[in-house]
Amino acid sequence: MGSGYVNELFGIQFFGEFLIDRWIVNREQLLEALAMQADRNLELEEIALKKRLISEAQLAELKTHMKRSGQSFDEAVRTLSLLDYTQLASLHTFQKNNNILIGEALL
């Protein structure tokens, strides 16, 4: 029994598996697209660091705080007063405009 059986049993199927099952893409093409997504799609903290809105030390503090508190990135940067709402909104906009979906990566 492969993962396809388990997914059918529970009525779910990941989009990549759906594409492979329908012979739309092969496994190698899917893996290449996923690698492209991983390289291009940055987390908010990576974008903040890249745009020099936070330092390496602040990033370490932020990650520790998030782990201990269970807060999301947005909550943690506000709690620690690292970013204001405008800066946070600009990070979300950058992420939205630059991240690629799996369908885009497969083109």
mmCIF file with all atom_site columns, N, CA and C in Angstrom, residues 42-55 58-59 62-63 66 72-74 77 83 91 95:
data_model
loop_
_atom_site.group_PDB
_atom_site.id
_atom_site.type_symbol
_atom_site.label_atom_id
_atom_site.label_alt_id
_atom_site.label_comp_id
_atom_site.label_asym_id
_atom_site.label_entity_id
_atom_site.label_seq_id
_atom_site.pdbx_PDB_ins_code
_atom_site.Cartn_x
_atom_site.Cartn_y
_atom_site.Cartn_z
_atom_site.occupancy
_atom_site.B_iso_or_equiv
_atom_site.pdbx_formal_charge
_atom_site.auth_seq_id
_atom_site.auth_comp_id
_atom_site.auth_asym_id
_atom_site.auth_atom_id
_atom_site.pdbx_PDB_model_num
ATOM 1  N N  . LEU A 1 42 ? 10.959 32.987 0.474  1.00 0.00 ? 42 LEU A N  1
ATOM 2  C CA . LEU A 1 42 ? 11.635 33.311 1.727  1.00 0.00 ? 42 LEU A CA 1
ATOM 3  C C  . LEU A 1 42 ? 10.640 33.498 2.863  1.00 0.00 ? 42 LEU A C  1
ATOM 4  N N  . GLU A 1 43 ? 11.060 33.127 4.058  1.00 0.00 ? 43 GLU A N  1
ATOM 5  C CA . GLU A 1 43 ? 10.280 33.385 5.267  1.00 0.00 ? 43 GLU A CA 1
ATOM 6  C C  . GLU A 1 43 ? 10.373 34.878 5.582  1.00 0.00 ? 43 GLU A C  1
ATOM 7  N N  . LEU A 1 44 ? 9.413  35.387 6.324  1.00 0.00 ? 44 LEU A N  1
ATOM 8  C CA . LEU A 1 44 ? 9.398  36.811 6.656  1.00 0.00 ? 44 LEU A CA 1
ATOM 9  C C  . LEU A 1 44 ? 10.675 37.246 7.375  1.00 0.00 ? 44 LEU A C  1
ATOM 10 N N  . GLU A 1 45 ? 11.177 36.407 8.274  1.00 0.00 ? 45 GLU A N  1
ATOM 11 C CA . GLU A 1 45 ? 12.397 36.798 8.999  1.00 0.00 ? 45 GLU A CA 1
ATOM 12 C C  . GLU A 1 45 ? 13.606 36.879 8.062  1.00 0.00 ? 45 GLU A C  1
ATOM 13 N N  . GLU A 1 46 ? 13.640 36.025 7.049  1.00 0.00 ? 46 GLU A N  1
ATOM 14 C CA . GLU A 1 46 ? 14.732 36.079 6.067  1.00 0.00 ? 46 GLU A CA 1
ATOM 15 C C  . GLU A 1 46 ? 14.651 37.367 5.241  1.00 0.00 ? 46 GLU A C  1
ATOM 16 N N  . ILE A 1 47 ? 13.439 37.761 4.900  1.00 0.00 ? 47 ILE A N  1
ATOM 17 C CA . ILE A 1 47 ? 13.249 38.996 4.131  1.00 0.00 ? 47 ILE A CA 1
ATOM 18 C C  . ILE A 1 47 ? 13.650 40.202 4.975  1.00 0.00 ? 47 ILE A C  1
ATOM 19 N N  . ALA A 1 48 ? 13.238 40.212 6.245  1.00 0.00 ? 48 ALA A N  1
ATOM 20 C CA . ALA A 1 48 ? 13.580 41.319 7.140  1.00 0.00 ? 48 ALA A CA 1
ATOM 21 C C  . ALA A 1 48 ? 15.091 41.459 7.283  1.00 0.00 ? 48 ALA A C  1
ATOM 22 N N  . LEU A 1 49 ? 15.777 40.341 7.387  1.00 0.00 ? 49 LEU A N  1
ATOM 23 C CA . LEU A 1 49 ? 17.236 40.358 7.495  1.00 0.00 ? 49 LEU A CA 1
ATOM 24 C C  . LEU A 1 49 ? 17.854 40.836 6.181  1.00 0.00 ? 49 LEU A C  1
ATOM 25 N N  . LYS A 1 50 ? 17.378 40.310 5.077  1.00 0.00 ? 50 LYS A N  1
ATOM 26 C CA . LYS A 1 50 ? 17.893 40.676 3.756  1.00 0.00 ? 50 LYS A CA 1
ATOM 27 C C  . LYS A 1 50 ? 17.706 42.161 3.472  1.00 0.00 ? 50 LYS A C  1
ATOM 28 N N  . LYS A 1 51 ? 16.564 42.716 3.919  1.00 0.00 ? 51 LYS A N  1
ATOM 29 C CA . LYS A 1 51 ? 16.280 44.137 3.711  1.00 0.00 ? 51 LYS A CA 1
ATOM 30 C C  . LYS A 1 51 ? 16.898 45.007 4.806  1.00 0.00 ? 51 LYS A C  1
ATOM 31 N N  . ARG A 1 52 ? 17.642 44.377 5.705  1.00 0.00 ? 52 ARG A N  1
ATOM 32 C CA . ARG A 1 52 ? 18.339 45.056 6.803  1.00 0.00 ? 52 ARG A CA 1
ATOM 33 C C  . ARG A 1 52 ? 17.391 45.803 7.739  1.00 0.00 ? 52 ARG A C  1
ATOM 34 N N  . LEU A 1 53 ? 16.199 45.220 7.921  1.00 0.00 ? 53 LEU A N  1
ATOM 35 C CA . LEU A 1 53 ? 15.258 45.781 8.886  1.00 0.00 ? 53 LEU A CA 1
ATOM 36 C C  . LEU A 1 53 ? 15.548 45.260 10.284 1.00 0.00 ? 53 LEU A C  1
ATOM 37 N N  . ILE A 1 54 ? 16.211 44.096 10.344 1.00 0.00 ? 54 ILE A N  1
ATOM 38 C CA . ILE A 1 54 ? 16.675 43.544 11.623 1.00 0.00 ? 54 ILE A CA 1
ATOM 39 C C  . ILE A 1 54 ? 18.104 43.038 11.427 1.00 0.00 ? 54 ILE A C  1
ATOM 40 N N  . SER A 1 55 ? 18.827 42.963 12.532 1.00 0.00 ? 55 SER A N  1
ATOM 41 C CA . SER A 1 55 ? 20.210 42.471 12.497 1.00 0.00 ? 55 SER A CA 1
ATOM 42 C C  . SER A 1 55 ? 20.229 40.971 12.792 1.00 0.00 ? 55 SER A C  1
ATOM 43 N N  . GLN A 1 58 ? 19.271 40.498 16.376 1.00 0.00 ? 58 GLN A N  1
ATOM 44 C CA . GLN A 1 58 ? 17.829 40.629 16.578 1.00 0.00 ? 58 GLN A CA 1
ATOM 45 C C  . GLN A 1 58 ? 17.086 39.408 16.052 1.00 0.00 ? 58 GLN A C  1
ATOM 46 N N  . LEU A 1 59 ? 17.574 38.844 14.954 1.00 0.00 ? 59 LEU A N  1
ATOM 47 C CA . LEU A 1 59 ? 16.952 37.635 14.413 1.00 0.00 ? 59 LEU A CA 1
ATOM 48 C C  . LEU A 1 59 ? 17.082 36.481 15.407 1.00 0.00 ? 59 LEU A C  1
ATOM 49 N N  . LEU A 1 62 ? 14.682 37.137 18.151 1.00 0.00 ? 62 LEU A N  1
ATOM 50 C CA . LEU A 1 62 ? 13.335 36.918 17.641 1.00 0.00 ? 62 LEU A CA 1
ATOM 51 C C  . LEU A 1 62 ? 12.984 35.435 17.601 1.00 0.00 ? 62 LEU A C  1
ATOM 52 N N  . LYS A 1 63 ? 13.889 34.623 17.060 1.00 0.00 ? 63 LYS A N  1
ATOM 53 C CA . LYS A 1 63 ? 13.641 33.181 16.971 1.00 0.00 ? 63 LYS A CA 1
ATOM 54 C C  . LYS A 1 63 ? 13.499 32.556 18.355 1.00 0.00 ? 63 LYS A C  1
ATOM 55 N N  . MET A 1 66 ? 10.098 33.611 19.713 1.00 0.00 ? 66 MET A N  1
ATOM 56 C CA . MET A 1 66 ? 9.008  32.898 19.038 1.00 0.00 ? 66 MET A CA 1
ATOM 57 C C  . MET A 1 66 ? 8.899  31.463 19.552 1.00 0.00 ? 66 MET A C  1
ATOM 58 N N  . SER A 1 72 ? 3.605  34.105 16.611 1.00 0.00 ? 72 SER A N  1
ATOM 59 C CA . SER A 1 72 ? 3.944  34.154 15.193 1.00 0.00 ? 72 SER A CA 1
ATOM 60 C C  . SER A 1 72 ? 4.998  35.242 14.981 1.00 0.00 ? 72 SER A C  1
ATOM 61 N N  . PHE A 1 73 ? 5.555  35.279 13.791 1.00 0.00 ? 73 PHE A N  1
ATOM 62 C CA . PHE A 1 73 ? 6.532  36.319 13.451 1.00 0.00 ? 73 PHE A CA 1
ATOM 63 C C  . PHE A 1 73 ? 5.934  37.701 13.676 1.00 0.00 ? 73 PHE A C  1
ATOM 64 N N  . ASP A 1 74 ? 4.733  37.925 13.154 1.00 0.00 ? 74 ASP A N  1
ATOM 65 C CA . ASP A 1 74 ? 4.088  39.234 13.273 1.00 0.00 ? 74 ASP A CA 1
ATOM 66 C C  . ASP A 1 74 ? 3.925  39.647 14.740 1.00 0.00 ? 74 ASP A C  1
ATOM 67 N N  . VAL A 1 77 ? 7.579  40.316 16.444 1.00 0.00 ? 77 VAL A N  1
ATOM 68 C CA . VAL A 1 77 ? 8.281  41.564 16.106 1.00 0.00 ? 77 VAL A CA 1
ATOM 69 C C  . VAL A 1 77 ? 7.595  42.767 16.731 1.00 0.00 ? 77 VAL A C  1
ATOM 70 N N  . LEU A 1 83 ? 9.825  45.916 14.627 1.00 0.00 ? 83 LEU A N  1
ATOM 71 C CA . LEU A 1 83 ? 9.282  46.492 13.395 1.00 0.00 ? 83 LEU A CA 1
ATOM 72 C C  . LEU A 1 83 ? 7.970  47.190 13.687 1.00 0.00 ? 83 LEU A C  1
ATOM 73 N N  . LEU A 1 91 ? 7.007  43.841 4.385  1.00 0.00 ? 91 LEU A N  1
ATOM 74 C CA . LEU A 1 91 ? 7.534  42.471 4.316  1.00 0.00 ? 91 LEU A CA 1
ATOM 75 C C  . LEU A 1 91 ? 6.499  41.528 3.718  1.00 0.00 ? 91 LEU A C  1
ATOM 76 N N  . GLN A 1 95 ? 6.855  39.486 0.235  1.00 0.00 ? 95 GLN A N  1
ATOM 77 C CA . GLN A 1 95 ? 6.703  38.027 0.210  1.00 0.00 ? 95 GLN A CA 1
ATOM 78 C C  . GLN A 1 95 ? 5.610  37.620 -0.781 1.00 0.00 ? 95 GLN A C  1
#
